[in-house]
Coordinates of C-alpha atoms and ligand atoms in Angstrom, one line a residue:
M15 CA 9.2 -21.9 -20.0
N16 CA 10.4 -19.3 -22.5
V17 CA 6.9 -17.8 -22.7
A18 CA 6.7 -17.5 -18.9
D19 CA 10.2 -16.0 -18.9
S20 CA 9.3 -13.4 -21.6
E21 CA 6.1 -12.5 -19.7
E22 CA 8.1 -12.0 -16.4
M23 CA 10.6 -9.7 -18.2
A24 CA 7.8 -7.9 -20.1
M25 CA 5.9 -7.4 -16.9
H26 CA 8.8 -6.0 -15.2
L27 CA 9.4 -3.6 -17.9
M28 CA 5.8 -2.5 -17.8
S29 CA 6.1 -2.1 -13.9
C30 CA 9.0 0.4 -14.9
G31 CA 6.5 2.3 -16.9
H32 CA 7.0 0.9 -20.4
T33 CA 4.2 -0.2 -22.5
E34 CA 4.1 -3.1 -25.2
T35 CA 4.0 -2.1 -28.9
G36 CA 3.0 -4.3 -31.7
D37 CA 5.1 -2.3 -34.0
M38 CA 8.8 -3.1 -33.6
K39 CA 9.7 0.2 -35.6
S40 CA 8.2 2.3 -32.9
A41 CA 10.0 0.6 -30.0
D42 CA 12.6 2.1 -27.7
I43 CA 13.7 -1.3 -26.4
I44 CA 13.5 -4.7 -28.2
L45 CA 13.8 -7.6 -26.0
V46 CA 14.6 -10.7 -27.8
N47 CA 14.2 -14.0 -25.7
T48 CA 15.7 -17.0 -27.1
C49 CA 15.7 -20.9 -27.0
S50 CA 18.7 -23.1 -27.8
V51 CA 17.2 -26.6 -27.1
R52 CA 17.4 -27.3 -30.9
E53 CA 19.6 -25.8 -33.6
H54 CA 16.8 -24.5 -35.6
P55 CA 15.4 -21.9 -32.9
E56 CA 18.9 -20.9 -32.2
N57 CA 19.5 -20.1 -35.8
S58 CA 16.2 -18.3 -36.0
A59 CA 17.2 -16.2 -33.0
L60 CA 20.4 -15.2 -34.6
S61 CA 19.0 -14.3 -37.9
F62 CA 16.3 -12.2 -36.0
L63 CA 19.1 -10.2 -34.7
G64 CA 20.3 -9.5 -38.3
R65 CA 16.8 -8.1 -39.0
I66 CA 17.1 -5.6 -36.3
K67 CA 20.2 -4.1 -37.5
P68 CA 18.7 -1.7 -40.0
L69 CA 16.2 -0.5 -37.2
K70 CA 19.2 0.3 -35.0
R71 CA 20.8 2.1 -37.9
K72 CA 17.7 4.3 -38.3
N73 CA 17.3 4.9 -34.6
P74 CA 20.6 4.8 -32.9
E75 CA 18.7 5.4 -29.6
L76 CA 17.1 2.0 -29.8
K77 CA 18.2 -0.5 -27.2
V78 CA 18.3 -4.2 -28.0
I79 CA 18.4 -6.8 -25.2
F80 CA 19.3 -10.4 -26.1
A81 CA 18.1 -12.8 -23.3
G82 CA 17.7 -16.4 -22.6
C83 CA 19.3 -19.8 -23.4
V84 CA 21.2 -18.6 -26.7
A85 CA 22.4 -15.5 -24.8
Q86 CA 23.8 -17.8 -22.1
R87 CA 25.4 -20.2 -24.5
L88 CA 27.1 -17.4 -26.8
K89 CA 27.4 -14.7 -24.1
D90 CA 31.1 -14.0 -24.8
V91 CA 30.7 -13.6 -28.6
I92 CA 27.2 -12.1 -29.2
K93 CA 28.2 -8.4 -28.8
K94 CA 31.2 -8.9 -31.1
R95 CA 29.1 -10.7 -33.7
F96 CA 26.1 -8.4 -33.4
P97 CA 27.1 -5.0 -32.3
A98 CA 23.4 -3.9 -32.4
V99 CA 22.9 -5.8 -29.1
D100 CA 23.2 -3.5 -26.1
L101 CA 22.7 -5.9 -23.3
V102 CA 23.1 -9.7 -23.0
I103 CA 21.1 -11.5 -20.2
G104 CA 21.7 -15.2 -20.1
A105 CA 19.0 -17.6 -18.9
K106 CA 20.8 -18.2 -15.6
D107 CA 20.3 -14.5 -14.8
I108 CA 16.7 -14.1 -15.8
G109 CA 15.8 -14.2 -12.0
K110 CA 18.1 -11.0 -11.6
F111 CA 16.4 -9.2 -14.5
P112 CA 15.0 -6.4 -12.2
E113 CA 18.3 -5.6 -10.9
I114 CA 20.2 -5.7 -14.2
I115 CA 17.6 -3.9 -16.1
G116 CA 17.2 -1.1 -13.3
R117 CA 20.8 -0.3 -13.7
E118 CA 20.8 -0.3 -17.4
L119 CA 17.5 1.7 -17.7
A120 CA 19.3 4.4 -15.6
N121 CA 22.3 4.4 -17.9
W122 CA 20.1 4.5 -21.0
R123 CA 17.9 7.2 -19.6
I124 CA 14.8 5.2 -20.5
G125 CA 12.2 5.0 -17.7
E126 CA 14.9 5.6 -15.1
L127 CA 12.4 7.3 -12.6
A128 CA 9.8 4.4 -12.9
S129 CA 12.4 1.8 -12.6
S130 CA 13.6 2.9 -9.1
K131 CA 9.9 1.9 -8.0
A132 CA 10.1 -1.4 -9.8
L133 CA 9.0 -4.5 -8.0
P134 CA 11.1 -7.8 -7.6
I135 CA 10.5 -10.2 -10.4
R136 CA 8.2 -12.5 -8.5
Q137 CA 5.8 -9.6 -7.6
S138 CA 6.1 -7.9 -10.7
S139 CA 5.0 -11.0 -12.6
S140 CA 1.7 -11.1 -10.6
S141 CA -0.1 -9.0 -13.1
P142 CA -0.7 -11.6 -15.8
I143 CA -0.6 -10.5 -19.4
H144 CA -3.3 -13.2 -20.0
D145 CA -5.9 -12.6 -17.6
V146 CA -7.7 -16.1 -17.7
S147 CA -4.8 -18.3 -17.5
S148 CA -1.3 -17.7 -16.2
F149 CA 2.0 -19.5 -15.9
V150 CA 3.7 -19.8 -12.5
T151 CA 7.3 -20.9 -12.4
I152 CA 8.0 -23.3 -9.6
T153 CA 11.4 -24.7 -10.5
R154 CA 14.2 -23.3 -12.5
G155 CA 17.0 -25.1 -14.2
C156 CA 17.4 -29.0 -14.6
E157 CA 19.9 -31.6 -13.4
N158 CA 18.8 -34.5 -15.3
F159 CA 21.4 -34.3 -18.0
C160 CA 19.5 -36.3 -20.5
S161 CA 22.4 -36.8 -23.0
Y162 CA 21.0 -34.9 -25.8
C163 CA 19.9 -31.8 -23.9
I164 CA 21.5 -28.4 -23.5
V165 CA 19.0 -27.2 -20.8
P166 CA 21.0 -28.1 -17.7
Y167 CA 24.1 -26.3 -19.2
V168 CA 22.3 -23.1 -20.1
R169 CA 19.6 -22.9 -17.3
G170 CA 21.9 -24.2 -14.7
R171 CA 21.2 -26.7 -11.8
E172 CA 17.6 -27.3 -10.6
F173 CA 16.3 -25.0 -8.0
S174 CA 12.7 -25.3 -6.3
L175 CA 11.1 -21.9 -5.5
P176 CA 9.5 -21.6 -1.9
A177 CA 6.0 -23.1 -1.7
S178 CA 4.9 -20.0 0.4
G179 CA 6.0 -17.7 -2.5
I180 CA 4.3 -19.7 -5.0
V181 CA 1.0 -19.9 -3.1
N182 CA 1.1 -16.1 -2.4
E183 CA 1.7 -15.3 -6.1
I184 CA -1.2 -17.5 -7.1
K185 CA -3.5 -15.9 -4.5
I186 CA -2.7 -12.6 -6.0
L187 CA -3.4 -13.9 -9.5
A188 CA -6.6 -15.3 -8.3
G189 CA -7.5 -11.8 -6.8
K190 CA -7.0 -10.3 -10.3
G191 CA -9.4 -12.8 -11.8
V192 CA -7.0 -15.5 -13.1
K193 CA -8.9 -18.8 -13.2
E194 CA -6.3 -21.2 -14.4
V195 CA -2.7 -21.6 -13.4
T196 CA 0.0 -23.8 -15.0
L197 CA 2.9 -24.6 -12.7
L198 CA 6.1 -24.6 -14.7
G199 CA 9.4 -26.4 -14.7
Q200 CA 11.6 -28.6 -16.7
N201 CA 10.7 -31.3 -14.4
V202 CA 7.9 -30.2 -12.1
N203 CA 7.4 -33.5 -10.3
S204 CA 10.9 -33.4 -8.7
Y205 CA 9.7 -30.2 -6.9
I206 CA 10.8 -30.0 -3.2
D207 CA 10.0 -27.0 -1.0
G208 CA 12.9 -25.3 0.7
S209 CA 12.7 -23.2 3.9
G210 CA 11.8 -20.0 2.3
L211 CA 14.8 -19.9 0.0
A212 CA 15.0 -21.3 -3.5
V213 CA 16.7 -24.6 -2.9
R214 CA 18.4 -27.3 -5.0
S215 CA 16.0 -30.1 -5.1
S216 CA 18.7 -32.9 -4.6
E217 CA 19.9 -31.4 -1.4
K218 CA 16.4 -31.0 0.1
R219 CA 15.2 -34.4 -0.9
Q220 CA 16.5 -35.9 2.4
S221 CA 14.1 -33.8 4.4
S222 CA 11.0 -35.8 4.8
K223 CA 9.0 -32.9 6.0
A224 CA 9.5 -30.6 2.9
L225 CA 6.5 -30.4 0.6
D226 CA 6.8 -32.4 -2.6
F227 CA 5.0 -31.7 -5.8
A228 CA 1.9 -33.6 -4.9
D229 CA 1.8 -31.6 -1.6
L230 CA 2.2 -28.3 -3.6
L231 CA -0.7 -29.2 -5.8
S232 CA -2.8 -29.8 -2.7
E233 CA -2.0 -26.4 -1.4
V234 CA -2.7 -24.7 -4.6
N235 CA -6.1 -26.6 -4.8
K236 CA -7.1 -24.7 -1.7
I237 CA -6.7 -21.3 -3.3
E238 CA -10.2 -19.5 -3.7
G239 CA -10.9 -18.3 -7.1
I240 CA -8.6 -20.8 -9.0
E241 CA -10.7 -23.1 -10.9
R242 CA -8.1 -25.2 -12.8
I243 CA -4.6 -26.3 -12.2
R244 CA -2.2 -27.6 -14.8
F245 CA 1.5 -28.6 -14.8
I246 CA 4.2 -29.0 -17.3
S247 CA 6.6 -30.9 -17.8
S248 CA 6.6 -34.1 -15.8
H249 CA 9.4 -36.5 -15.9
P250 CA 8.4 -40.3 -15.9
K251 CA 11.2 -41.2 -13.5
D252 CA 9.6 -38.9 -10.8
F253 CA 6.0 -39.6 -11.5
S254 CA 5.0 -41.3 -8.1
D255 CA 1.7 -43.1 -7.1
K256 CA 1.3 -40.2 -4.6
L257 CA 1.3 -37.8 -7.6
I258 CA -1.2 -40.0 -9.5
D259 CA -3.5 -40.1 -6.5
A260 CA -3.2 -36.2 -6.3
V261 CA -4.2 -35.8 -10.0
A262 CA -7.0 -38.3 -9.4
G263 CA -8.3 -36.6 -6.1
L264 CA -7.7 -32.9 -6.3
Q265 CA -10.7 -31.5 -7.8
K266 CA -9.0 -28.6 -9.5
V267 CA -6.1 -30.5 -11.0
C268 CA -7.1 -30.9 -14.6
E269 CA -7.3 -34.4 -16.2
H270 CA -4.2 -33.8 -18.4
V271 CA -0.6 -34.9 -18.1
H272 CA 2.2 -34.0 -20.4
L273 CA 4.7 -36.9 -20.1
P274 CA 7.4 -36.8 -22.5
I275 CA 8.5 -40.4 -23.6
Q276 CA 11.2 -39.3 -26.0
S277 CA 11.6 -42.9 -27.5
G278 CA 9.9 -46.2 -27.4
S279 CA 13.1 -48.1 -27.5
D280 CA 14.8 -49.1 -24.1
R281 CA 18.2 -49.1 -25.7
I282 CA 17.7 -45.5 -26.9
L283 CA 16.2 -44.4 -23.7
A284 CA 19.2 -45.8 -21.9
A285 CA 21.6 -43.9 -24.3
M286 CA 19.5 -40.8 -23.6
N287 CA 20.1 -41.2 -20.0
R288 CA 16.2 -40.9 -19.4
K289 CA 16.5 -43.3 -16.3
Y290 CA 13.3 -45.2 -17.2
G291 CA 12.3 -48.0 -19.7
V292 CA 9.1 -48.3 -21.8
A293 CA 7.6 -50.8 -19.3
K294 CA 7.8 -48.2 -16.5
Y295 CA 6.5 -45.5 -18.7
M296 CA 3.4 -47.7 -19.8
S297 CA 2.8 -48.6 -16.2
I298 CA 2.3 -44.8 -15.2
V299 CA 0.0 -44.5 -18.4
E300 CA -1.9 -47.4 -17.2
K301 CA -2.3 -46.2 -13.6
L302 CA -3.4 -42.7 -14.8
R303 CA -5.9 -44.1 -17.1
N304 CA -7.3 -46.5 -14.3
K305 CA -7.6 -43.7 -11.7
V306 CA -8.3 -40.6 -13.6
K307 CA -11.5 -40.8 -15.7
D308 CA -11.1 -39.7 -19.3
I309 CA -7.5 -38.3 -18.8
S310 CA -5.6 -37.0 -21.7
I311 CA -2.0 -37.7 -22.0
T312 CA 0.4 -35.9 -24.3
S313 CA 4.0 -36.4 -25.0
D314 CA 7.3 -35.4 -26.6
I315 CA 9.4 -37.6 -29.0
L316 CA 12.8 -37.1 -30.4
V317 CA 13.5 -39.0 -33.6
G318 CA 17.0 -39.7 -35.1
F319 CA 19.1 -39.8 -31.9
P320 CA 22.4 -41.2 -32.7
G321 CA 22.4 -45.0 -33.4
E322 CA 18.6 -45.1 -33.7
T323 CA 17.7 -47.9 -36.0
E324 CA 14.5 -48.6 -37.9
A325 CA 13.7 -51.3 -35.3
D326 CA 14.2 -48.8 -32.5
F327 CA 12.0 -46.3 -34.5
K328 CA 9.3 -48.9 -35.0
N329 CA 9.3 -49.4 -31.2
T330 CA 8.6 -45.7 -30.9
L331 CA 5.6 -46.1 -33.4
D332 CA 4.2 -49.0 -31.2
A333 CA 4.6 -46.9 -28.0
V334 CA 2.6 -44.0 -29.6
K335 CA -0.2 -46.4 -30.3
Q336 CA -0.1 -48.2 -27.0
A337 CA 0.0 -45.1 -24.9
G338 CA -2.9 -43.5 -27.1
F339 CA -1.4 -40.0 -26.9
D340 CA -4.0 -37.3 -27.3
S341 CA -1.4 -35.1 -28.9
L342 CA 2.4 -35.2 -29.6
F343 CA 5.3 -32.8 -30.1
A344 CA 7.9 -34.5 -32.2
F345 CA 11.4 -33.2 -33.0
K346 CA 14.4 -34.2 -35.1
Y347 CA 17.5 -34.7 -33.1
S348 CA 20.2 -32.0 -33.5
P349 CA 23.5 -32.2 -31.7
R350 CA 23.9 -29.6 -29.0
P351 CA 27.4 -28.4 -28.1
G352 CA 28.5 -29.6 -24.7
T353 CA 26.2 -32.4 -24.4
L354 CA 27.3 -36.0 -24.0
A355 CA 25.4 -36.9 -27.3
A356 CA 27.2 -34.4 -29.1
S357 CA 30.3 -36.6 -28.9
L358 CA 28.4 -39.4 -30.7
K359 CA 28.3 -39.6 -34.3
D360 CA 25.1 -37.9 -35.6
N361 CA 24.7 -41.0 -37.9
V362 CA 21.0 -40.9 -38.8
P363 CA 20.8 -39.0 -42.1
L364 CA 18.6 -36.0 -42.2
E365 CA 16.1 -37.6 -44.7
T366 CA 15.6 -40.5 -42.4
K367 CA 15.0 -38.1 -39.5
E368 CA 12.5 -36.2 -41.7
S369 CA 10.8 -39.3 -42.7
R370 CA 10.6 -40.7 -39.2
L371 CA 9.3 -37.2 -38.0
Q372 CA 6.5 -37.5 -40.5
R373 CA 5.7 -41.1 -39.8
V374 CA 5.5 -40.6 -36.0
L375 CA 3.3 -37.5 -36.3
H376 CA 1.1 -39.3 -38.9
A377 CA 0.7 -42.3 -36.3
A378 CA 0.1 -39.8 -33.6
N379 CA -2.5 -37.8 -35.6
T380 CA -4.4 -41.1 -36.4
V381 CA -4.6 -41.9 -32.5
A382 CA -5.7 -38.4 -31.8
M383 CA -8.2 -38.3 -34.4
N384 CA -9.9 -41.5 -33.3
T385 CA -9.8 -40.4 -29.5
N386 CA -11.3 -37.0 -30.3
A387 CA -14.0 -38.6 -32.4
K388 CA -15.3 -40.5 -29.5
L389 CA -15.9 -37.0 -27.9
A390 CA -18.7 -36.2 -30.5
G391 CA -21.9 -35.7 -28.7
T392 CA -20.3 -35.4 -25.2
L393 CA -20.7 -32.4 -23.0
Q394 CA -17.5 -30.7 -22.0
E395 CA -16.7 -28.1 -19.5
V396 CA -15.0 -25.3 -21.4
L397 CA -13.0 -22.3 -19.8
I398 CA -13.2 -19.5 -22.4
D399 CA -9.9 -18.0 -22.8
A400 CA -9.7 -16.3 -26.2
R401 CA -11.8 -14.4 -28.7
E402 CA -11.8 -15.6 -32.3
D403 CA -13.0 -13.9 -35.5
D404 CA -16.1 -15.8 -35.4
G405 CA -16.8 -16.3 -31.8
H406 CA -14.9 -17.7 -28.9
S407 CA -12.4 -20.5 -28.0
G408 CA -11.6 -22.3 -24.8
R409 CA -10.1 -25.4 -23.5
T410 CA -11.6 -28.5 -21.9
R411 CA -10.1 -29.8 -18.7
T412 CA -8.3 -32.2 -20.8
N413 CA -6.6 -29.2 -22.5
K414 CA -8.4 -29.6 -26.0
K415 CA -9.1 -26.4 -27.8
V416 CA -12.8 -26.0 -28.5
F417 CA -14.2 -23.3 -30.9
L418 CA -17.6 -22.0 -30.0
K419 CA -19.5 -19.6 -32.5
N420 CA -21.2 -17.9 -29.7
A421 CA -20.3 -14.3 -29.5
R422 CA -21.9 -13.6 -26.2
L423 CA -19.5 -15.6 -24.1
S424 CA -17.2 -13.8 -21.7
L425 CA -13.5 -14.4 -21.2
G426 CA -13.0 -16.3 -18.1
S427 CA -16.4 -17.9 -18.0
T428 CA -16.8 -21.6 -17.8
V429 CA -19.5 -23.1 -20.1
T430 CA -20.9 -26.5 -20.8
A431 CA -20.6 -27.2 -24.5
R432 CA -21.9 -30.0 -26.6
I433 CA -19.1 -31.3 -28.9
V434 CA -20.6 -31.3 -32.5
G435 CA -17.4 -31.7 -34.4
T436 CA -13.8 -33.1 -33.9
K437 CA -10.5 -32.7 -35.7
I438 CA -6.9 -34.0 -35.0
S439 CA -6.2 -31.2 -32.4
T440 CA -9.4 -29.1 -32.0
L441 CA -13.1 -29.6 -31.2
I442 CA -16.1 -27.7 -32.4
G443 CA -18.7 -27.1 -29.8
E444 CA -22.1 -25.5 -29.2
T445 CA -23.3 -23.9 -26.0
A446 CA -26.8 -24.3 -24.5
E447 CA -27.9 -21.1 -26.2
G448 CA -28.0 -23.2 -29.4
L449 CA -25.3 -21.6 -31.4
C450 CA -23.1 -23.9 -33.2
G451 CA -19.2 -23.9 -33.8
I452 CA -17.4 -23.0 -36.7
Ligands
SAH19 N1 12.1 -30.8 -19.5 C1 11.3 -31.4 -20.6 C2 11.8 -31.1 -22.1 C3 12.4 -29.8 -22.3 S1 13.1 -29.5 -24.0 C4 11.3 -32.8 -20.5 O1 12.2 -33.4 -20.0 O2 10.4 -33.4 -20.8 C5 11.5 -29.9 -24.9 C6 11.8 -31.0 -26.0 O3 12.8 -30.8 -26.7 C7 12.3 -32.3 -25.4 O4 11.2 -33.1 -24.8 C8 12.9 -33.1 -26.4 O5 12.0 -33.8 -27.1 C9 13.3 -31.9 -27.3 N2 14.7 -31.8 -27.4 C10 15.6 -31.6 -26.3 N3 16.9 -31.6 -26.9 C11 16.8 -31.8 -28.2 C12 17.8 -31.9 -29.4 N4 19.2 -31.8 -29.0 N5 17.4 -32.2 -30.5 C13 16.0 -32.3 -30.7 N6 15.1 -32.2 -29.9 C14 15.5 -31.8 -28.6
SF4_20 FE1 16.4 -31.6 -20.8 FE2 16.1 -33.9 -19.7 FE3 16.2 -31.7 -18.2 FE4 14.1 -32.2 -19.8 S1 14.6 -33.4 -18.1 S2 15.3 -30.2 -19.7 S3 15.1 -33.1 -21.5 S4 17.9 -32.5 -19.3

């Protein structure tokens, strides 16, 4: 989500005539986008601001924009604590970035002429930074209020963007040569189309005619030029049979679902306010595996939630094995101010959190290594999306990264690769031309 927001903002600055520089020292504007979902990225963002201070001292004309979730959470104190910051744009205001920045650029006298011609953010974001694959935001905010999570507070209530705008945006992307889109939201499968305006999902759910997420997938599936459709993240409580059928039946929708489980203990899931239990989660996994051949399923897990016992954690280890995740993001719980869980005693010691993190990652890696080993010798359709020192890389439909030593491949092409080597998170392939991977 943050990568997509950063791209939207960068794209808008580019439509105002700015160019990206790889060298921070030569920049006229530094835009810092931030994440506050855990304590660690929040601290990193703040210490990054400390590193910018000397640049500002050397070049007082430098403008620093502090954006995103940390900006939202600390908007009243940032400028006081970090006088180097010129502009604070909280996550809730990112949709208004063009308006806000247009005003400021004129004040700052940087790119003011170009800014008057700037496009609204939805259109300006239609020229992708990555020309093979692009993110497309379909919902903003979240209203699930998982007890550990700060997102609903810093990003606000959930809104679905109009399907017509989403489809148009993807058509423009396809026209520019984009082959793959990833539909983005904190909980994409609660998507409900409005009547042309961004709508709060909970208010629109009553209307039976409104397009839901499965319908949206089927609309995107019709767009010529788009070869692959992905989406992230899905919430198990909203993963309907209709959506499972859409993933199974729509040709362009890739065989990969990211479905965060968070914990394998029903007691902890209830305390997290996740609104599903392990049995419900596993029933979705089973249906997906039955209906979608070779589907890969990835997940998020949070260890050390207040009150998590060794028995709860063992259930999580069992769930990892039972679900057979292809890859896993695991995090140590950190209390976030204002959330319900922040009022509970953070009573799992840091060493226990650390050791549970390592244990769950080890279990997940073992599962992933065994699953990937079975791919040796198979043929996979790989969309080439990056150049590497020693060739190219791309992704399978199941979202596994494949390295190919072949230097003659072109970005955006789809090749059939034979898998000749497998690791925990990557595959090594060779193409028909007979060149083998690294
Ligand atoms: N909307 C997505 C998750 C977005 S946040 C979903 O519901 O799946 C990404 C991940 O950060 C979460 O899945 C969770 O595992 C982790 N996370 C969220 N709050 C956290 C906290 N307070 N401490 C540690 N990890 C957290
Ligand atoms: Fe946070 Fe839960 Fe919303 Fe995901 S669904 S963003 S974890 S509140």
